[in-house]
Coordinates of C-alpha atoms in Angstrom, one line a residue:
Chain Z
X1 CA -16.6 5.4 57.3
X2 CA -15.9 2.0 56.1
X3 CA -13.5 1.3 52.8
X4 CA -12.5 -2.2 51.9
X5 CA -9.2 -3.0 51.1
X6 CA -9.7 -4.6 47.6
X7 CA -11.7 -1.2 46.3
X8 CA -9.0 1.0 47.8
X9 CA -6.5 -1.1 45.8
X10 CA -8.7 -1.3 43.0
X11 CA -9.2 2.3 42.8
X12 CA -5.6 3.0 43.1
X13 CA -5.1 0.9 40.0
X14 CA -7.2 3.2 38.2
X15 CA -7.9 6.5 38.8
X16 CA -8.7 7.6 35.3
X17 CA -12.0 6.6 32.6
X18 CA -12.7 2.9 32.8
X19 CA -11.9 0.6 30.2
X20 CA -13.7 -1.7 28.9
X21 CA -14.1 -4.7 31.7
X22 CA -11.9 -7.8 31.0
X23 CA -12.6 -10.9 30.0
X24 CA -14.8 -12.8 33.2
X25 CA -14.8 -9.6 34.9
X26 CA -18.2 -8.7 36.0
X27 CA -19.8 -6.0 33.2
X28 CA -20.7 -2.2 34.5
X29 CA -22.0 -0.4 31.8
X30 CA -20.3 3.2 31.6
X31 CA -21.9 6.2 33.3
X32 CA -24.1 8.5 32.0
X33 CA -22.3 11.8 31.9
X34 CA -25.7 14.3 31.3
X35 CA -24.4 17.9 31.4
X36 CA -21.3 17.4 32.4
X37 CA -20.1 16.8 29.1
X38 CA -20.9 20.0 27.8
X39 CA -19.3 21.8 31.2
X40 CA -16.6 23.7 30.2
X41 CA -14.5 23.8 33.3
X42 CA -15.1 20.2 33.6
X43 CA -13.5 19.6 29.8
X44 CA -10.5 21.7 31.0
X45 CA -10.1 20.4 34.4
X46 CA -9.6 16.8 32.2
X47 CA -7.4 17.9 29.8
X48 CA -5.2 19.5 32.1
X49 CA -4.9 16.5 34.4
X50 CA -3.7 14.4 31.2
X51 CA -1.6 17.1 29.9
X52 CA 0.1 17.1 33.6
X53 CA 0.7 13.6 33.5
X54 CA 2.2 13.3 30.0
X55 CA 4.4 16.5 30.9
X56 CA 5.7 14.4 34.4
X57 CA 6.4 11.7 32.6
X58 CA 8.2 13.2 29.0
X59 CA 10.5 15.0 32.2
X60 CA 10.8 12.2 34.9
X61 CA 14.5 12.4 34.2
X62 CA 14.7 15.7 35.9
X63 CA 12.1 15.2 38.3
X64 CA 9.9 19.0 37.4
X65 CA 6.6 19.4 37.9
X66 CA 4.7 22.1 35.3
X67 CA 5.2 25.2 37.5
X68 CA 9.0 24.3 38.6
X69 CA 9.2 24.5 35.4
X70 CA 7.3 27.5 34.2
X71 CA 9.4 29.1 37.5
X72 CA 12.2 28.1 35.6
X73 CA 11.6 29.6 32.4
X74 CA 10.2 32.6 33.6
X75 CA 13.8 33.2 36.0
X76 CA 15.5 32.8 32.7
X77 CA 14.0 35.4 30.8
X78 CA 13.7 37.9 33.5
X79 CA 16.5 37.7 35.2
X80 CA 16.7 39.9 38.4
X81 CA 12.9 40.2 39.6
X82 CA 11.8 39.6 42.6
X83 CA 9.5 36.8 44.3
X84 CA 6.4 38.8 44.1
X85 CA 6.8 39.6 40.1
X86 CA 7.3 36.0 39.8
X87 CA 4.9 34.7 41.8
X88 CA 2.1 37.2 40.8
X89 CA 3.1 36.6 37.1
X90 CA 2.5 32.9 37.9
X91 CA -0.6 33.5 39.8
X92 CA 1.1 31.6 42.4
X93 CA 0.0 31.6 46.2
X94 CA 3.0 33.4 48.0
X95 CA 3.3 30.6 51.0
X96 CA 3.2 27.5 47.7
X97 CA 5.3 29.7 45.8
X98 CA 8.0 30.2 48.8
X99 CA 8.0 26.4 49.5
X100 CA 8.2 25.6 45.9
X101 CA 11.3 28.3 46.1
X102 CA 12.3 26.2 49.4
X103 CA 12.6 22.9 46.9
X104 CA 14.3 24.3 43.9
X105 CA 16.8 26.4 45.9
X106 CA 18.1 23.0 48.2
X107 CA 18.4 21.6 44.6
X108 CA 20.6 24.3 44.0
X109 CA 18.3 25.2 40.5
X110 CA 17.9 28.7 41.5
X111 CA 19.0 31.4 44.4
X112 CA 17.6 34.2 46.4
X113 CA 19.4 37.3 46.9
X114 CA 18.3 40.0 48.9
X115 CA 17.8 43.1 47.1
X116 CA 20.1 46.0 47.5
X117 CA 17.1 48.7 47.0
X118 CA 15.0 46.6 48.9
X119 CA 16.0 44.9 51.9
X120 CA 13.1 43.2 52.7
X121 CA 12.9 41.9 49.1
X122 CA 14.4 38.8 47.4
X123 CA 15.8 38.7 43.7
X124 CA 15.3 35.6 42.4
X125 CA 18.4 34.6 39.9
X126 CA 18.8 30.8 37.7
X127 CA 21.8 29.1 38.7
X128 CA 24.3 27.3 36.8
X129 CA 22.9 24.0 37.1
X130 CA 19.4 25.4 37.1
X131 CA 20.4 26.8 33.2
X132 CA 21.5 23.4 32.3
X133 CA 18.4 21.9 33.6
X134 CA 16.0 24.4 32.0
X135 CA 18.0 23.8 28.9
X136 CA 17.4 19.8 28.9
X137 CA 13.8 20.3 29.8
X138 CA 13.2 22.6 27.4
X139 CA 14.0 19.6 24.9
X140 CA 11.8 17.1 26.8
X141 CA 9.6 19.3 26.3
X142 CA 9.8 20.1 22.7
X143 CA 10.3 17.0 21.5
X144 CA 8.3 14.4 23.8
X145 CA 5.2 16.2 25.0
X146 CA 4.6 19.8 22.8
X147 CA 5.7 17.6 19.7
X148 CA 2.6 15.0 20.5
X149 CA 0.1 17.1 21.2
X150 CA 0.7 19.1 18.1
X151 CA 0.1 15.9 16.6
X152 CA -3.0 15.2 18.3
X153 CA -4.8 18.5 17.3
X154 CA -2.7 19.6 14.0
X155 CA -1.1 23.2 14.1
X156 CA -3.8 25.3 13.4
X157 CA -6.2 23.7 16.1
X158 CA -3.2 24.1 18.9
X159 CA -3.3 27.9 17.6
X160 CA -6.9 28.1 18.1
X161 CA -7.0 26.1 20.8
X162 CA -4.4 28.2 22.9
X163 CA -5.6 31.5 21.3
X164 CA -8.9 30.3 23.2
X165 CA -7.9 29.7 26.4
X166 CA -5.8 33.1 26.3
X167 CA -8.7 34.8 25.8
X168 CA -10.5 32.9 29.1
X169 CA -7.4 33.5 31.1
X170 CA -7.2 37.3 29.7
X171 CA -11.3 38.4 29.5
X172 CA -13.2 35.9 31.3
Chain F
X1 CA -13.6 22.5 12.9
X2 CA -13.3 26.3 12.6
X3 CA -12.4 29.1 14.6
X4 CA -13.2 32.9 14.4
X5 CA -10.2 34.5 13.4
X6 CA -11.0 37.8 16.1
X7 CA -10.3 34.9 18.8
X8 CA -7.5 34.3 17.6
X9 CA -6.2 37.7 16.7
X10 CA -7.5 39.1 20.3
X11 CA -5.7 36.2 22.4
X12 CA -2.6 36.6 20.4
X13 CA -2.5 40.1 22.0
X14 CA -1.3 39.3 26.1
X15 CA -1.6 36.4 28.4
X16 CA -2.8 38.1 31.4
X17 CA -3.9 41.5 32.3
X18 CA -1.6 43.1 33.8
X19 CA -3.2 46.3 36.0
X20 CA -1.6 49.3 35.8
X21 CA 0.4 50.2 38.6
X22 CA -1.4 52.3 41.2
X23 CA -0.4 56.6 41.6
X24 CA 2.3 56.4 43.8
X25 CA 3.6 53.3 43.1
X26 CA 6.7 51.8 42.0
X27 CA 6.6 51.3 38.0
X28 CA 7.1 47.4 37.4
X29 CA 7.2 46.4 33.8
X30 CA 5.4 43.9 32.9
X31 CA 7.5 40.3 32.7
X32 CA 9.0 38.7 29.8
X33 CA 6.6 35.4 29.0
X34 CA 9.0 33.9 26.6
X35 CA 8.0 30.3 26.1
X36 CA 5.2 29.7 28.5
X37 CA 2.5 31.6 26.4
X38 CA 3.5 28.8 24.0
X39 CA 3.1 26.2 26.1
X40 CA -0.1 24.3 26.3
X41 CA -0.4 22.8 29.4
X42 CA 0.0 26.5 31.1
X43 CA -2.6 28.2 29.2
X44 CA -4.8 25.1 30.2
X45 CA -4.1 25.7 34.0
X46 CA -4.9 29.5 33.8
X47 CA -8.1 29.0 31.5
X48 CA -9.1 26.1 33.8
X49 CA -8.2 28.0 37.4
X50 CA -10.4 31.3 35.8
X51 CA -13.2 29.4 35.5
X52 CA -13.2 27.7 38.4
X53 CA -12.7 31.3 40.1
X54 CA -15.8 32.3 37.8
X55 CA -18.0 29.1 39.3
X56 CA -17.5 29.6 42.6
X57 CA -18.3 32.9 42.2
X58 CA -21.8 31.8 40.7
X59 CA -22.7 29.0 43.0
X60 CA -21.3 30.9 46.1
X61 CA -24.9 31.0 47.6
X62 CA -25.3 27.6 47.1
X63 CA -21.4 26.5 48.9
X64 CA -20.2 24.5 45.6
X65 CA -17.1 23.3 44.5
X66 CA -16.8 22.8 40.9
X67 CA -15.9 18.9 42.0
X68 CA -18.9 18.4 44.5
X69 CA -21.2 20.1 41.3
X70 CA -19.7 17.1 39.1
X71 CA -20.8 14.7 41.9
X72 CA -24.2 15.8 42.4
X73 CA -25.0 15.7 38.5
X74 CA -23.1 12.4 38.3
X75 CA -25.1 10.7 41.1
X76 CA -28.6 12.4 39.9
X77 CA -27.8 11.0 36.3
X78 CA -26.6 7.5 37.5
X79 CA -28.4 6.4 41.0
X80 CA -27.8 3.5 42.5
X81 CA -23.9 3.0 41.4
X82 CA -21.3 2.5 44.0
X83 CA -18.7 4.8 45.4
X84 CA -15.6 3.4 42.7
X85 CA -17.7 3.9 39.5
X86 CA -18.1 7.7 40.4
X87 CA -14.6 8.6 41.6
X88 CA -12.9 6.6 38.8
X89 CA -15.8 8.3 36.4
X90 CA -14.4 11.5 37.8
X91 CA -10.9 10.8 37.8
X92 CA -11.1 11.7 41.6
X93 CA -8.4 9.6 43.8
X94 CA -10.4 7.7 46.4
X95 CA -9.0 9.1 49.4
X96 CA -10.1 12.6 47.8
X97 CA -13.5 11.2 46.5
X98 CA -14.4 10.0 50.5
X99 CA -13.8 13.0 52.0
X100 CA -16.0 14.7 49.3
X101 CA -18.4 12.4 50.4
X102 CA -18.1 13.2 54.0
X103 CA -18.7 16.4 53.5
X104 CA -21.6 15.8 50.9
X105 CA -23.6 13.8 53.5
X106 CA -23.0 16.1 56.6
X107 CA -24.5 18.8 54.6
X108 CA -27.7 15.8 53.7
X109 CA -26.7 16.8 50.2
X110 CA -26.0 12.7 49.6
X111 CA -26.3 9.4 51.5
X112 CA -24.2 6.3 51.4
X113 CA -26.2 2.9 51.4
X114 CA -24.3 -0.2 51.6
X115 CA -24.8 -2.5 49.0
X116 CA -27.0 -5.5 48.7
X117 CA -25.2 -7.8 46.4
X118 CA -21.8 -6.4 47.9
X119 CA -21.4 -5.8 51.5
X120 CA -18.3 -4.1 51.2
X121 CA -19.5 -1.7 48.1
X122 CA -21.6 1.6 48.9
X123 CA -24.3 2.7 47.0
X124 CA -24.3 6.2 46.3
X125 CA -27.8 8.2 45.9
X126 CA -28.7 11.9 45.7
X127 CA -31.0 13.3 49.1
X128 CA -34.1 15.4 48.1
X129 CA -32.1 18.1 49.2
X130 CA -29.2 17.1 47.4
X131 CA -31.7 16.7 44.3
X132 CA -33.0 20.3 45.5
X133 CA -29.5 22.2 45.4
X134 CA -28.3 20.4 42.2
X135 CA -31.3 22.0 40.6
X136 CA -30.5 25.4 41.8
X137 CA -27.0 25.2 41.0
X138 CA -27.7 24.3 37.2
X139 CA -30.0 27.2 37.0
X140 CA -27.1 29.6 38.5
X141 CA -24.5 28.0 36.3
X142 CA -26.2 28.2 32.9
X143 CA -27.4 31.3 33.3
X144 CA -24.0 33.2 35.0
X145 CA -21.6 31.0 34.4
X146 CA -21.7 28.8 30.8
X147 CA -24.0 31.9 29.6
X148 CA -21.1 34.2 29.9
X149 CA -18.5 31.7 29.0
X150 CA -20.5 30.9 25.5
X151 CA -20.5 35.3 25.0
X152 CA -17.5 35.4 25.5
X153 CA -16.5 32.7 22.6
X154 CA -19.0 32.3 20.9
X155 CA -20.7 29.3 20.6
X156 CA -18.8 27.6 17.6
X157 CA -15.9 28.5 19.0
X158 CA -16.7 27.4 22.3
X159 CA -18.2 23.9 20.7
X160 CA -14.7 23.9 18.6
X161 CA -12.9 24.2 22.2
X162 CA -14.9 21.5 24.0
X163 CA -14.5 19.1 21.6
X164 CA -10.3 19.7 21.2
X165 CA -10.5 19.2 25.3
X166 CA -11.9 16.2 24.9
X167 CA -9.7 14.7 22.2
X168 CA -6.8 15.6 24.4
X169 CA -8.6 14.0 27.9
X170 CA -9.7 10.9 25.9
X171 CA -7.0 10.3 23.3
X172 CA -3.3 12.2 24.7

């Protein structure tokens, strides 16, 4: 398999839809998308990539990926539950969800406990610091990334739109 | 753009089934969601990961990803374009995108021609197998797959959807 440099850089550069081609750069003519268009995985696959993005940047300051977070917030409110709730709530691979335990633990953002019913269980508990970081993300969050895509869509097309995918997640 | 109000209602109801606990077992109540019903970028991911269950599913007698499907149709719809103006189409990294391809042309799905007017570029076209199981694969997709998907919502609602995930891919 051969790759050249300059494409490898090139693609690098951009990994997402092309933009129009620059001034003196050689003119391709965008691709023809044909069904894929109307796929509805494909639609969501994209989407979710650029909501990913936006929602690494808005919380670069605190360096959490979307399900560090949602780990996070879901310690928070059940306080006391052990890694298989968690991870099952999540639908979360146990051995991605143990190393993803591994990294927030070393960060000291949340503990494991054995369980005193259940030896061979761990209890899963929100440090201190991993309160205060929740707490700062929550307002990244808020006001950077939730705050622009309501803006995008409107109110009532976020409601429909996550009312839509509930159902997918739920019935499909 | 409108949306049923029985979507909305219905998907306002749970974010995920939880099964009921088999006789015998331990009773574990079900978690508190809090904020992450709320947030978009979740529902995306477990929309977008149900369907790509749902695909997989459908195409199993075929041996489809939802990403090599994309390819295929890509390449059928736009021959003779090289290997950078599909991946950055797709949004696929290039290191990714290769060893798609790799496993695309072991299987004689595709075929890699290197260019004429650039040595170091790779055409990309479809086999007449490739053409073969792309043809197959639509059938099984619109008729398990999108066919359910559009029962499911409806198909304002699922038009409404797709075009709100494009907004978001194209202008978040």
């Amino acid at each position: 398999m051969t790759v050249s440099k300059t494409a490898a850089v090139d693609a690098a550069k951009a990994p997402r839809p092309r933009k129009e081609p620059a001034e003196g750069q050689p003119e391709s003519t965008a691709l023809q998308m044909g069904e894929l268009s109307e796929l509805l995985g494909y639609s969501l696959k994209r989407a979710q990539l650029r909501i990913f993005e936006d929602f690494l940047r808005c919380v670069a300051p605190l360096q959490l990926t979307p399900a560090q977070f949602s780990v996070l917030l879901l310690l928070d409110k059940n306080p006391g539950r052990n890694q298989t709730e968690i991870a099952n709530t999540l639908g979360i691979l146990r051995p991605n969800f143990v190393a993803m335990l591994d990294g927030l633990e070393s960060r000291d953002l949340c503990a494991r406990i054995r369980s005193t019913n259940d030896r061979r269980s761990h209890i899963l508990v929100l440090t201190d610091k991993g309160r205060a970081v929740l707490a700062r993300a929550k307002k990244l969050v808020a006001a950077k990334h939730e705050a622009r895509l309501n803006e995008l869509l409107g109110p009532a097309n976020r409601a429909a739109l996550l009312s839509m995918l509930a159902t997918i997640a739920r019935e499909f």
